CSV table of C-alpha atoms in Angstrom, one decimal:
chain,number,residue,atom,x,y,z
I,1,THR,CA,39.2,-20.1,-63.2
I,2,HIS,CA,35.1,-21.8,-63.2
I,3,PRO,CA,33.9,-18.8,-60.8
I,4,PRO,CA,32.4,-19.8,-57.4
I,5,LYS,CA,29.5,-23.0,-56.8
I,6,CYS,CA,27.4,-20.0,-55.0
I,7,GLU,CA,23.1,-21.6,-53.8
I,8,GLU,CA,22.2,-21.0,-57.2
I,9,THR,CA,24.1,-23.4,-58.0
I,10,ALA,CA,23.8,-25.5,-55.9
I,11,ARG,CA,19.8,-25.7,-56.0
I,12,SER,CA,19.7,-25.8,-59.4
I,13,ARG,CA,22.2,-29.2,-59.2
I,14,ARG,CA,19.0,-30.6,-56.4
I,15,LEU,CA,16.7,-29.3,-58.5
I,16,ALA,CA,16.8,-29.2,-62.1
I,17,PRO,CA,17.3,-32.5,-64.2
I,18,GLN,CA,20.0,-34.4,-64.8
I,19,VAL,CA,20.1,-34.5,-68.4
I,20,ARG,CA,23.3,-33.9,-70.6
I,21,PRO,CA,22.0,-32.8,-74.2
I,22,THR,CA,22.8,-36.1,-77.2
I,23,LEU,CA,21.4,-36.1,-80.5
I,24,SER,CA,17.9,-37.3,-80.1
I,25,THR,CA,17.2,-34.0,-77.4
I,26,LEU,CA,19.3,-31.0,-79.1
I,27,GLY,CA,18.2,-31.9,-82.6
I,28,PRO,CA,20.0,-29.8,-85.4
I,29,LEU,CA,21.9,-27.1,-83.0
I,30,ALA,CA,25.1,-26.9,-85.1
I,31,ARG,CA,25.7,-27.9,-88.4
I,32,GLN,CA,29.3,-29.8,-88.5
I,33,THR,CA,31.3,-29.7,-91.0
I,34,PRO,CA,32.2,-34.0,-91.7
I,35,GLN,CA,36.5,-34.1,-91.0
I,36,PRO,CA,38.2,-37.5,-91.6
I,37,SER,CA,38.9,-37.6,-87.8
I,38,THR,CA,36.9,-40.3,-86.2
I,39,LYS,CA,37.6,-38.5,-83.0
I,40,SER,CA,34.3,-38.1,-80.9
I,41,LYS,CA,33.1,-34.0,-80.8
I,42,SER,CA,30.9,-32.5,-78.8
I,43,PRO,CA,27.2,-33.5,-77.9
I,44,HIS,CA,25.9,-30.0,-78.1
I,45,SER,CA,28.1,-29.5,-81.8
I,46,ALA,CA,26.2,-32.7,-83.1
I,47,ILE,CA,22.9,-33.0,-84.8
I,48,MET,CA,21.3,-36.1,-86.8
I,49,ALA,CA,21.7,-36.4,-90.2
I,50,ASP,CA,18.5,-36.5,-91.1
I,51,GLY,CA,17.0,-34.1,-88.1
I,52,PRO,CA,13.6,-32.6,-89.0
I,53,PRO,CA,14.4,-28.4,-90.2
I,54,TYR,CA,12.8,-27.4,-86.5
I,55,GLY,CA,14.5,-24.6,-85.1
I,56,ARG,CA,12.5,-21.8,-86.2
I,57,ASP,CA,9.7,-24.0,-83.8
I,58,VAL,CA,11.6,-24.3,-80.9
I,59,ARG,CA,9.7,-22.0,-77.8
I,60,GLU,CA,12.1,-23.6,-74.9
I,61,LEU,CA,16.0,-24.9,-75.3
I,62,SER,CA,17.9,-25.9,-72.0
I,63,LEU,CA,22.0,-26.5,-72.5
I,64,TYR,CA,22.7,-26.5,-68.1
I,65,ASP,CA,25.6,-28.0,-67.9
I,66,ALA,CA,27.0,-29.0,-71.1
I,67,GLY,CA,30.9,-28.4,-71.3
I,68,VAL,CA,29.6,-24.7,-73.8
I,69,THR,CA,32.3,-22.2,-74.1
I,70,SER,CA,30.9,-19.7,-77.1
I,71,LEU,CA,27.5,-19.0,-78.2
I,72,SER,CA,29.3,-19.7,-81.9
I,73,GLU,CA,29.0,-23.1,-81.1
I,74,LEU,CA,25.7,-23.7,-81.3
I,75,GLY,CA,25.1,-23.0,-85.1
I,76,ASP,CA,21.9,-22.7,-85.3
I,77,LEU,CA,20.8,-21.1,-82.4
I,78,PRO,CA,20.2,-17.5,-84.7
I,79,GLN,CA,17.6,-19.4,-86.4
I,80,MET,CA,15.4,-20.7,-83.6
I,81,THR,CA,13.6,-16.5,-84.0
I,82,GLY,CA,10.8,-18.1,-82.2
I,83,LEU,CA,12.7,-18.4,-78.4
I,84,ARG,CA,11.0,-17.9,-75.5
I,85,SER,CA,13.6,-18.8,-73.1
I,86,LEU,CA,16.8,-19.7,-73.1
I,87,ASN,CA,19.2,-21.6,-70.0
I,88,LEU,CA,22.4,-22.0,-70.4
I,89,HIS,CA,22.9,-22.1,-66.8
I,90,CYS,CA,26.8,-24.0,-65.2
I,91,ASN,CA,28.9,-23.5,-68.2
I,92,ARG,CA,32.1,-21.9,-69.2
I,93,ILE,CA,31.1,-19.5,-71.2
I,94,GLU,CA,33.0,-15.4,-71.7
I,95,LYS,CA,30.9,-13.6,-74.1
I,96,ILE,CA,27.4,-12.7,-74.4
I,97,SER,CA,26.8,-13.4,-78.3
I,98,CYS,CA,25.2,-14.6,-81.0
I,99,LEU,CA,21.5,-13.6,-78.9
I,100,GLY,CA,20.6,-10.8,-81.0
I,101,SER,CA,18.2,-12.5,-83.7
I,102,LEU,CA,16.4,-14.1,-80.8
I,103,THR,CA,14.3,-11.1,-80.3
I,104,GLN,CA,10.3,-13.3,-79.1
I,105,LEU,CA,13.3,-14.0,-75.8
I,106,THR,CA,11.5,-13.4,-72.6
I,107,TYR,CA,13.4,-15.7,-69.8
I,108,LEU,CA,17.6,-16.0,-69.9
I,109,ASN,CA,20.1,-17.4,-68.0
I,110,MET,CA,24.1,-16.7,-67.8
I,111,SER,CA,24.3,-17.7,-64.2
I,112,SER,CA,27.4,-19.7,-63.3
I,113,ASN,CA,29.6,-19.2,-66.6
I,114,VAL,CA,33.1,-16.8,-66.9
I,115,ILE,CA,30.9,-13.8,-68.5
I,116,GLU,CA,32.7,-10.3,-67.9
I,117,ALA,CA,30.9,-8.0,-69.8
I,118,ILE,CA,26.7,-7.4,-70.2
I,119,GLY,CA,26.6,-6.6,-73.8
I,120,GLY,CA,25.1,-8.8,-77.3
I,121,LEU,CA,21.0,-8.0,-75.2
I,122,HIS,CA,19.9,-4.9,-77.0
I,123,THR,CA,17.6,-6.3,-80.0
I,124,LEU,CA,16.3,-8.1,-76.3
I,125,THR,CA,13.9,-5.9,-76.1
I,126,GLN,CA,11.0,-8.3,-74.7
I,127,LEU,CA,13.3,-9.7,-72.1
I,128,GLN,CA,11.8,-10.3,-68.6
I,129,THR,CA,14.0,-12.4,-66.8
I,130,LEU,CA,17.7,-11.7,-66.9
I,131,ASP,CA,19.8,-14.4,-65.2
I,132,LEU,CA,23.4,-12.9,-64.9
I,133,SER,CA,24.7,-14.1,-61.9
I,134,CYS,CA,27.5,-16.0,-60.7
I,135,ASN,CA,30.0,-14.9,-62.9
I,136,ARG,CA,33.2,-11.4,-63.1
I,137,ILE,CA,30.6,-9.4,-63.9
I,138,ARG,CA,32.3,-5.5,-63.0
I,139,LEU,CA,30.1,-2.5,-64.7
I,140,ILE,CA,26.0,-2.5,-65.1
I,141,ASP,CA,25.6,-2.3,-68.0
I,142,GLY,CA,23.6,-2.9,-71.6
I,143,LEU,CA,20.1,-3.1,-70.6
I,144,ALA,CA,18.6,0.5,-71.9
I,145,THR,CA,16.9,-1.4,-74.7
I,146,LEU,CA,15.3,-3.6,-72.5
I,147,ARG,CA,12.4,-1.6,-71.4
I,148,SER,CA,10.4,-4.9,-71.2
I,149,LEU,CA,12.7,-6.4,-68.3
I,150,ARG,CA,11.2,-7.4,-64.7
I,151,ARG,CA,13.5,-9.7,-63.0
I,152,LEU,CA,17.7,-8.9,-63.1
I,153,LEU,CA,20.4,-10.9,-61.2
I,154,LEU,CA,23.0,-10.3,-60.7
I,155,SER,CA,24.3,-11.5,-57.6
I,156,PHE,CA,28.0,-12.8,-56.7
I,157,ASN,CA,30.3,-10.9,-60.0
I,158,ARG,CA,33.1,-7.9,-58.9
I,159,ILE,CA,30.0,-5.2,-58.7
I,160,SER,CA,31.0,-2.0,-56.9
I,161,SER,CA,28.5,0.7,-58.2
I,162,LEU,CA,25.1,0.7,-59.3
I,163,ALA,CA,24.7,3.4,-61.6
I,164,GLY,CA,24.4,2.0,-65.1
I,165,MET,CA,20.4,0.9,-63.2
I,166,VAL,CA,20.1,4.0,-64.9
I,167,GLN,CA,20.3,3.0,-67.8
I,168,CYS,CA,16.2,0.7,-66.4
I,169,HIS,CA,15.2,3.8,-65.2
I,170,GLY,CA,11.3,4.4,-66.2
I,171,GLY,CA,11.0,0.6,-67.4
I,172,GLU,CA,9.6,-2.2,-66.0
I,173,LEU,CA,11.8,-3.3,-63.5
I,174,ALA,CA,10.1,-5.3,-60.3
I,175,HIS,CA,12.7,-7.7,-59.1
I,176,PHE,CA,17.0,-7.2,-58.5
I,177,GLU,CA,18.9,-9.0,-56.9
I,178,ALA,CA,23.0,-8.4,-56.5
I,179,TYR,CA,23.9,-9.9,-52.8
I,180,GLY,CA,27.4,-10.9,-53.0
I,181,ASN,CA,29.2,-7.8,-54.6
I,182,ARG,CA,30.7,-5.3,-53.8
I,183,ILE,CA,28.7,-1.9,-53.4
I,184,THR,CA,30.7,0.4,-50.4
I,185,LEU,CA,28.7,3.1,-50.7
I,186,LEU,CA,25.2,3.4,-49.2
I,187,ARG,CA,24.5,6.3,-51.6
I,188,GLU,CA,24.5,3.6,-54.7
I,189,ALA,CA,20.9,3.1,-53.6
I,190,GLU,CA,19.6,6.7,-55.4
I,191,TYR,CA,20.5,5.0,-58.3
I,192,LEU,CA,17.6,3.2,-57.7
I,193,ARG,CA,15.3,5.3,-57.4
I,194,GLY,CA,13.6,6.3,-61.0
I,195,LEU,CA,12.1,2.6,-61.2
I,196,PRO,CA,8.3,3.1,-60.6
I,197,ASN,CA,8.1,-0.5,-60.5
I,198,LEU,CA,10.7,-1.5,-58.2
I,199,GLY,CA,9.4,-3.7,-55.4
I,200,GLU,CA,12.1,-5.6,-54.7
I,201,VAL,CA,15.5,-5.7,-53.6
I,202,VAL,CA,17.9,-8.7,-52.6
I,203,LEU,CA,21.3,-7.1,-51.4
I,204,ASN,CA,22.0,-9.2,-48.8
I,205,ARG,CA,20.4,-12.8,-48.3
I,206,HIS,CA,22.1,-15.3,-45.7
I,207,GLY,CA,24.7,-13.9,-44.9
I,208,GLN,CA,25.2,-13.6,-48.9
I,209,ASP,CA,25.8,-9.3,-49.2
I,210,ASN,CA,27.4,-6.1,-49.4
I,211,PRO,CA,29.9,-3.4,-47.8
I,212,ILE,CA,26.8,-1.5,-47.9
I,213,CYS,CA,25.3,-3.7,-45.4
I,214,ARG,CA,26.9,-3.3,-42.4
I,215,GLU,CA,26.5,0.1,-42.5
I,216,ARG,CA,24.8,2.1,-39.1
I,217,GLU,CA,22.0,1.6,-39.7
I,218,TYR,CA,21.3,0.8,-43.2
I,219,ARG,CA,18.5,-0.6,-43.3
I,220,GLU,CA,16.5,1.4,-42.4
I,221,ARG,CA,19.0,4.4,-44.9
I,222,VAL,CA,17.4,1.7,-48.2
I,223,LEU,CA,13.6,2.4,-47.3
I,224,ALA,CA,14.8,6.2,-46.5
I,225,LEU,CA,15.9,6.6,-49.9
I,226,LEU,CA,13.1,4.1,-51.8
I,227,PRO,CA,10.4,4.6,-49.7
I,228,ARG,CA,8.1,2.6,-52.2
I,229,LEU,CA,9.5,-0.8,-51.8
I,230,GLN,CA,7.7,-3.8,-50.4
I,231,VAL,CA,10.7,-6.2,-50.0
I,232,LEU,CA,13.9,-5.6,-48.3
I,233,ASP,CA,17.1,-8.2,-48.6
I,234,ASP,CA,13.7,-11.1,-47.8
I,235,VAL,CA,11.5,-9.2,-45.7
I,236,VAL,CA,8.5,-7.2,-46.1
I,237,THR,CA,8.4,-4.1,-44.8
I,238,ALA,CA,5.6,-1.4,-43.5
I,239,ALA,CA,4.6,-0.4,-47.3
I,240,GLY,CA,5.2,-4.1,-48.7
I,241,HIS,CA,2.6,-4.3,-45.1
I,242,ALA,CA,0.2,-1.5,-46.5
I,243,ALA,CA,0.1,-2.9,-50.3
I,244,THR,CA,-1.1,-6.8,-48.6
I,245,GLU,CA,-3.8,-5.5,-45.7
I,246,ALA,CA,-5.1,-2.9,-49.6
I,247,GLN,CA,-4.9,-5.9,-51.1
I,248,GLN,CA,-6.9,-7.8,-48.9
I,249,GLN,CA,-9.4,-5.0,-48.3
I,250,ARG,CA,-10.5,-5.6,-52.2
I,251,VAL,CA,-11.1,-9.3,-52.6
I,252,PRO,CA,-14.8,-9.4,-52.4
I,253,PRO,CA,-16.5,-11.4,-49.3
I,254,LEU,CA,-17.2,-14.9,-50.4
I,255,ALA,CA,-21.0,-15.2,-51.9
I,256,SER,CA,-24.0,-15.9,-48.8
I,257,ALA,CA,-25.1,-20.0,-50.1
I,258,MET,CA,-27.9,-19.7,-51.9
């Protein structure tokens, strides 16, 4: 069965344009072998026979709710080597694959699929945002080479430990979300201590939390481990207020009118 709908899915359905892939919007995504059958094929597996070979020039591609079950169905995807943004939200993809040549990718959204493991990302060294929320992931892994990653979204999965976050230590990660998971022990927050740029963590949002969020003095204990956090669970911390005040003091006063 498909993962339960989460708030990202609902919000995306409200905000995203309700456009299904068509021959004109997809172009040469996947070359199909001529077959004698006259049955219609899924839109993402079709191309215009005389479509231009523009794969390398594509910068953004969105296949929202397109019925994709495997990235291997998108035969021309590996040729889109200039791709910067790829949105595969709300499909039925089971495995991350076929992305190795997309080394310029900075944004990848594979939320609301049926992915069970994080993998196949090791060549995406320019990636800055990775959204794998609303899947079936149990283990944080496969992130060691993503040194440019700034936003990691893993909410609504089946994660019980943050140990895999050590793979991001020393990197650029600034924003981390993992609410709606199964993290039980407060000491799991220690795995976030090696992230020098981490400013915001969300383990609890609108009542969708982790078991650790129900522990006594949860907030105080997490902030004791991560004193530089500026926002925890969408609430600004003392460090966040101090950073805002310092920023305001650095802003020069407006020049007096001549």
